[in-house]
Amino acid sequence: MFKKQILQKLKGYNEVLYAEDYDFLCRVILNKYNVKYIDKPLIKYRVRFSGINKSKQYYQEIVSQIVNENYRQALKNRKIYNPSEYIKRLDSNIVEKFKVNNMKFEEAKELIRENKKIIGIINILFLLLKSKIKRKEMINKFCLNCVCKFE
């Protein structure tokens, strides 16, 4: 939730395919508006297999990382970045590699659940070394979990 004046001041949502909300939230933070995490459901949300979150989840994850990296650079260098330009050049091979690595990651987690812990952990470590995108995803999830626990 946010005030209408914030949406107007930031000139609405950017055309960032599959990550419009994330891009908007980054711009909210960049413009020094207060953001708070509410740890309870405020709406009901139905997830369908054909929905964007399932059908384009790999593309969405990569786009979110591009948005994240662009806004980190914006904070660091005090410049304005437009992640849309980077996203337009996104290669479909990158998305396919991420999808394959993600499936292998899920298989490794299943090995751990089946008590084949050493093989599962070795596979996960190998995938994290091999895939920069998966590595960033895991670091972001870890950091988010840490932040949420301390609030």
mmCIF file of C-alpha atoms in Angstrom:
data_model
loop_
_atom_site.group_PDB
_atom_site.id
_atom_site.type_symbol
_atom_site.label_atom_id
_atom_site.label_comp_id
_atom_site.label_asym_id
_atom_site.label_seq_id
_atom_site.Cartn_x
_atom_site.Cartn_y
_atom_site.Cartn_z
ATOM 1 C CA MET A 1 0.000 0.000 0.000
ATOM 2 C CA PHE A 2 1.175 3.512 -0.706
ATOM 3 C CA LYS A 3 -0.208 7.005 -0.973
ATOM 4 C CA LYS A 4 -1.430 8.297 -4.319
ATOM 5 C CA GLN A 5 0.946 11.283 -4.092
ATOM 6 C CA ILE A 6 3.940 8.903 -4.115
ATOM 7 C CA LEU A 7 2.674 7.265 -7.302
ATOM 8 C CA GLN A 8 2.195 10.701 -8.892
ATOM 9 C CA LYS A 9 5.586 12.051 -7.795
ATOM 10 C CA LEU A 10 7.387 8.989 -9.150
ATOM 11 C CA LYS A 11 5.345 9.187 -12.381
ATOM 12 C CA GLY A 12 3.733 5.779 -11.923
ATOM 13 C CA TYR A 13 5.063 2.413 -12.923
ATOM 14 C CA ASN A 14 7.863 1.876 -15.440
ATOM 15 C CA GLU A 15 7.502 -0.593 -18.291
ATOM 16 C CA VAL A 16 9.665 -3.259 -16.656
ATOM 17 C CA LEU A 17 8.230 -6.543 -17.870
ATOM 18 C CA TYR A 18 7.335 -8.933 -15.020
ATOM 19 C CA ALA A 19 8.882 -6.721 -12.326
ATOM 20 C CA GLU A 20 6.866 -3.483 -12.360
ATOM 21 C CA ASP A 21 6.092 -3.651 -8.628
ATOM 22 C CA TYR A 22 9.695 -4.378 -7.726
ATOM 23 C CA ASP A 23 10.963 -1.508 -9.871
ATOM 24 C CA PHE A 24 8.428 0.854 -8.302
ATOM 25 C CA LEU A 25 9.411 -0.231 -4.784
ATOM 26 C CA CYS A 26 13.093 0.376 -5.578
ATOM 27 C CA ARG A 27 12.255 3.892 -6.783
ATOM 28 C CA VAL A 28 10.211 4.511 -3.618
ATOM 29 C CA ILE A 29 13.234 3.567 -1.492
ATOM 30 C CA LEU A 30 15.618 5.543 -3.706
ATOM 31 C CA ASN A 31 13.458 8.635 -3.175
ATOM 32 C CA LYS A 32 13.702 8.168 0.603
ATOM 33 C CA TYR A 33 10.092 7.268 1.330
ATOM 34 C CA ASN A 34 9.557 5.062 4.370
ATOM 35 C CA VAL A 35 8.891 1.407 3.622
ATOM 36 C CA LYS A 36 7.700 -1.093 6.216
ATOM 37 C CA TYR A 37 7.210 -4.830 6.082
ATOM 38 C CA ILE A 38 3.863 -6.104 7.365
ATOM 39 C CA ASP A 39 4.161 -9.741 8.369
ATOM 40 C CA LYS A 40 0.527 -10.720 7.916
ATOM 41 C CA PRO A 41 -1.674 -11.325 4.890
ATOM 42 C CA LEU A 42 -3.813 -8.318 3.995
ATOM 43 C CA ILE A 43 -5.419 -9.764 0.873
ATOM 44 C CA LYS A 44 -6.219 -13.182 -0.541
ATOM 45 C CA TYR A 45 -4.235 -14.036 -3.630
ATOM 46 C CA ARG A 46 -5.047 -16.964 -5.869
ATOM 47 C CA VAL A 47 -2.070 -18.554 -7.601
ATOM 48 C CA ARG A 48 -2.871 -20.275 -10.868
ATOM 49 C CA PHE A 49 -0.378 -22.424 -12.748
ATOM 50 C CA SER A 50 -0.973 -20.392 -15.908
ATOM 51 C CA GLY A 51 -0.451 -17.113 -14.044
ATOM 52 C CA ILE A 52 2.605 -14.936 -14.574
ATOM 53 C CA ASN A 53 4.215 -15.978 -11.308
ATOM 54 C CA LYS A 54 4.400 -19.591 -12.480
ATOM 55 C CA SER A 55 4.774 -19.360 -16.252
ATOM 56 C CA LYS A 56 7.415 -16.618 -16.255
ATOM 57 C CA GLN A 57 8.990 -17.072 -12.835
ATOM 58 C CA TYR A 58 12.532 -17.602 -14.203
ATOM 59 C CA TYR A 59 12.373 -14.546 -16.421
ATOM 60 C CA GLN A 60 10.864 -12.585 -13.529
ATOM 61 C CA GLU A 61 13.698 -13.611 -11.192
ATOM 62 C CA ILE A 62 16.375 -12.488 -13.659
ATOM 63 C CA VAL A 63 14.580 -9.202 -14.382
ATOM 64 C CA SER A 64 14.251 -8.572 -10.634
ATOM 65 C CA GLN A 65 17.991 -9.064 -10.240
ATOM 66 C CA ILE A 66 18.672 -6.612 -13.066
ATOM 67 C CA VAL A 67 16.372 -4.054 -11.416
ATOM 68 C CA ASN A 68 18.048 -4.685 -8.059
ATOM 69 C CA GLU A 69 21.555 -4.243 -9.473
ATOM 70 C CA ASN A 70 20.593 -1.059 -11.336
ATOM 71 C CA TYR A 71 19.147 0.579 -8.256
ATOM 72 C CA ARG A 72 22.114 -0.475 -6.115
ATOM 73 C CA GLN A 73 24.324 1.286 -8.643
ATOM 74 C CA ALA A 74 22.010 4.296 -8.545
ATOM 75 C CA LEU A 75 22.397 4.512 -4.768
ATOM 76 C CA LYS A 76 26.146 3.994 -4.940
ATOM 77 C CA ASN A 77 26.859 6.441 -7.781
ATOM 78 C CA ARG A 78 23.989 8.873 -7.124
ATOM 79 C CA LYS A 79 22.851 8.514 -10.724
ATOM 80 C CA ILE A 80 19.532 7.657 -12.307
ATOM 81 C CA TYR A 81 19.435 4.308 -14.054
ATOM 82 C CA ASN A 82 16.783 2.839 -16.285
ATOM 83 C CA PRO A 83 16.734 -0.965 -15.997
ATOM 84 C CA SER A 84 14.434 -1.196 -19.032
ATOM 85 C CA GLU A 85 17.426 -0.760 -21.352
ATOM 86 C CA TYR A 86 19.250 -3.711 -19.791
ATOM 87 C CA ILE A 87 16.137 -5.881 -19.844
ATOM 88 C CA LYS A 88 15.590 -5.278 -23.573
ATOM 89 C CA ARG A 89 18.986 -6.908 -24.210
ATOM 90 C CA LEU A 90 18.215 -9.935 -22.044
ATOM 91 C CA ASP A 91 19.182 -13.089 -23.913
ATOM 92 C CA SER A 92 16.738 -16.029 -23.884
ATOM 93 C CA ASN A 93 19.713 -18.389 -23.353
ATOM 94 C CA ILE A 94 20.314 -16.785 -19.953
ATOM 95 C CA VAL A 95 16.713 -17.469 -18.963
ATOM 96 C CA GLU A 96 16.934 -21.076 -20.186
ATOM 97 C CA LYS A 97 20.204 -21.689 -18.288
ATOM 98 C CA PHE A 98 18.648 -20.254 -15.144
ATOM 99 C CA LYS A 99 15.612 -22.505 -15.598
ATOM 100 C CA VAL A 100 17.821 -25.619 -15.956
ATOM 101 C CA ASN A 101 19.934 -24.630 -12.943
ATOM 102 C CA ASN A 102 16.792 -24.007 -10.914
ATOM 103 C CA MET A 103 15.472 -27.490 -11.751
ATOM 104 C CA LYS A 104 18.841 -28.997 -10.754
ATOM 105 C CA PHE A 105 18.706 -26.998 -7.527
ATOM 106 C CA GLU A 106 15.257 -28.437 -6.730
ATOM 107 C CA GLU A 107 16.587 -31.947 -7.461
ATOM 108 C CA ALA A 108 19.483 -31.331 -5.054
ATOM 109 C CA LYS A 109 17.053 -30.189 -2.348
ATOM 110 C CA GLU A 110 15.050 -33.369 -2.919
ATOM 111 C CA LEU A 111 18.224 -35.452 -2.427
ATOM 112 C CA ILE A 112 18.720 -33.743 0.925
ATOM 113 C CA ARG A 113 15.122 -34.515 1.918
ATOM 114 C CA GLU A 114 15.708 -38.171 0.934
ATOM 115 C CA ASN A 115 18.647 -38.321 3.388
ATOM 116 C CA LYS A 116 21.258 -38.157 0.616
ATOM 117 C CA LYS A 117 22.584 -35.020 2.249
ATOM 118 C CA ILE A 118 26.213 -35.073 1.100
ATOM 119 C CA ILE A 119 25.340 -35.511 -2.588
ATOM 120 C CA GLY A 120 22.586 -32.884 -2.310
ATOM 121 C CA ILE A 121 24.841 -30.336 -0.602
ATOM 122 C CA ILE A 122 27.664 -30.929 -3.114
ATOM 123 C CA ASN A 123 25.198 -30.410 -5.988
ATOM 124 C CA ILE A 124 23.890 -27.193 -4.411
ATOM 125 C CA LEU A 125 27.416 -25.851 -3.861
ATOM 126 C CA PHE A 126 28.351 -26.708 -7.454
ATOM 127 C CA LEU A 127 25.261 -24.903 -8.777
ATOM 128 C CA LEU A 128 25.975 -21.833 -6.627
ATOM 129 C CA LEU A 129 29.540 -21.723 -7.970
ATOM 130 C CA LYS A 130 28.346 -22.222 -11.547
ATOM 131 C CA SER A 131 25.372 -19.842 -11.637
ATOM 132 C CA LYS A 132 25.894 -16.184 -10.773
ATOM 133 C CA ILE A 133 22.143 -15.588 -11.014
ATOM 134 C CA LYS A 134 21.289 -18.448 -8.627
ATOM 135 C CA ARG A 135 24.020 -17.252 -6.254
ATOM 136 C CA LYS A 136 22.546 -13.732 -6.171
ATOM 137 C CA GLU A 137 19.053 -15.139 -5.691
ATOM 138 C CA MET A 138 20.180 -17.173 -2.668
ATOM 139 C CA ILE A 139 22.076 -14.225 -1.152
ATOM 140 C CA ASN A 140 19.017 -11.982 -1.581
ATOM 141 C CA LYS A 141 16.739 -14.570 0.064
ATOM 142 C CA PHE A 142 19.193 -15.025 2.932
ATOM 143 C CA CYS A 143 19.470 -11.262 3.501
ATOM 144 C CA LEU A 144 15.696 -10.822 3.347
ATOM 145 C CA ASN A 145 15.209 -13.590 5.922
ATOM 146 C CA CYS A 146 17.769 -11.950 8.212
ATOM 147 C CA VAL A 147 16.157 -8.511 7.914
ATOM 148 C CA CYS A 148 12.653 -9.886 8.533
ATOM 149 C CA LYS A 149 13.805 -11.718 11.668
ATOM 150 C CA PHE A 150 15.347 -8.594 13.195
ATOM 151 C CA GLU A 151 12.312 -6.349 12.689
#
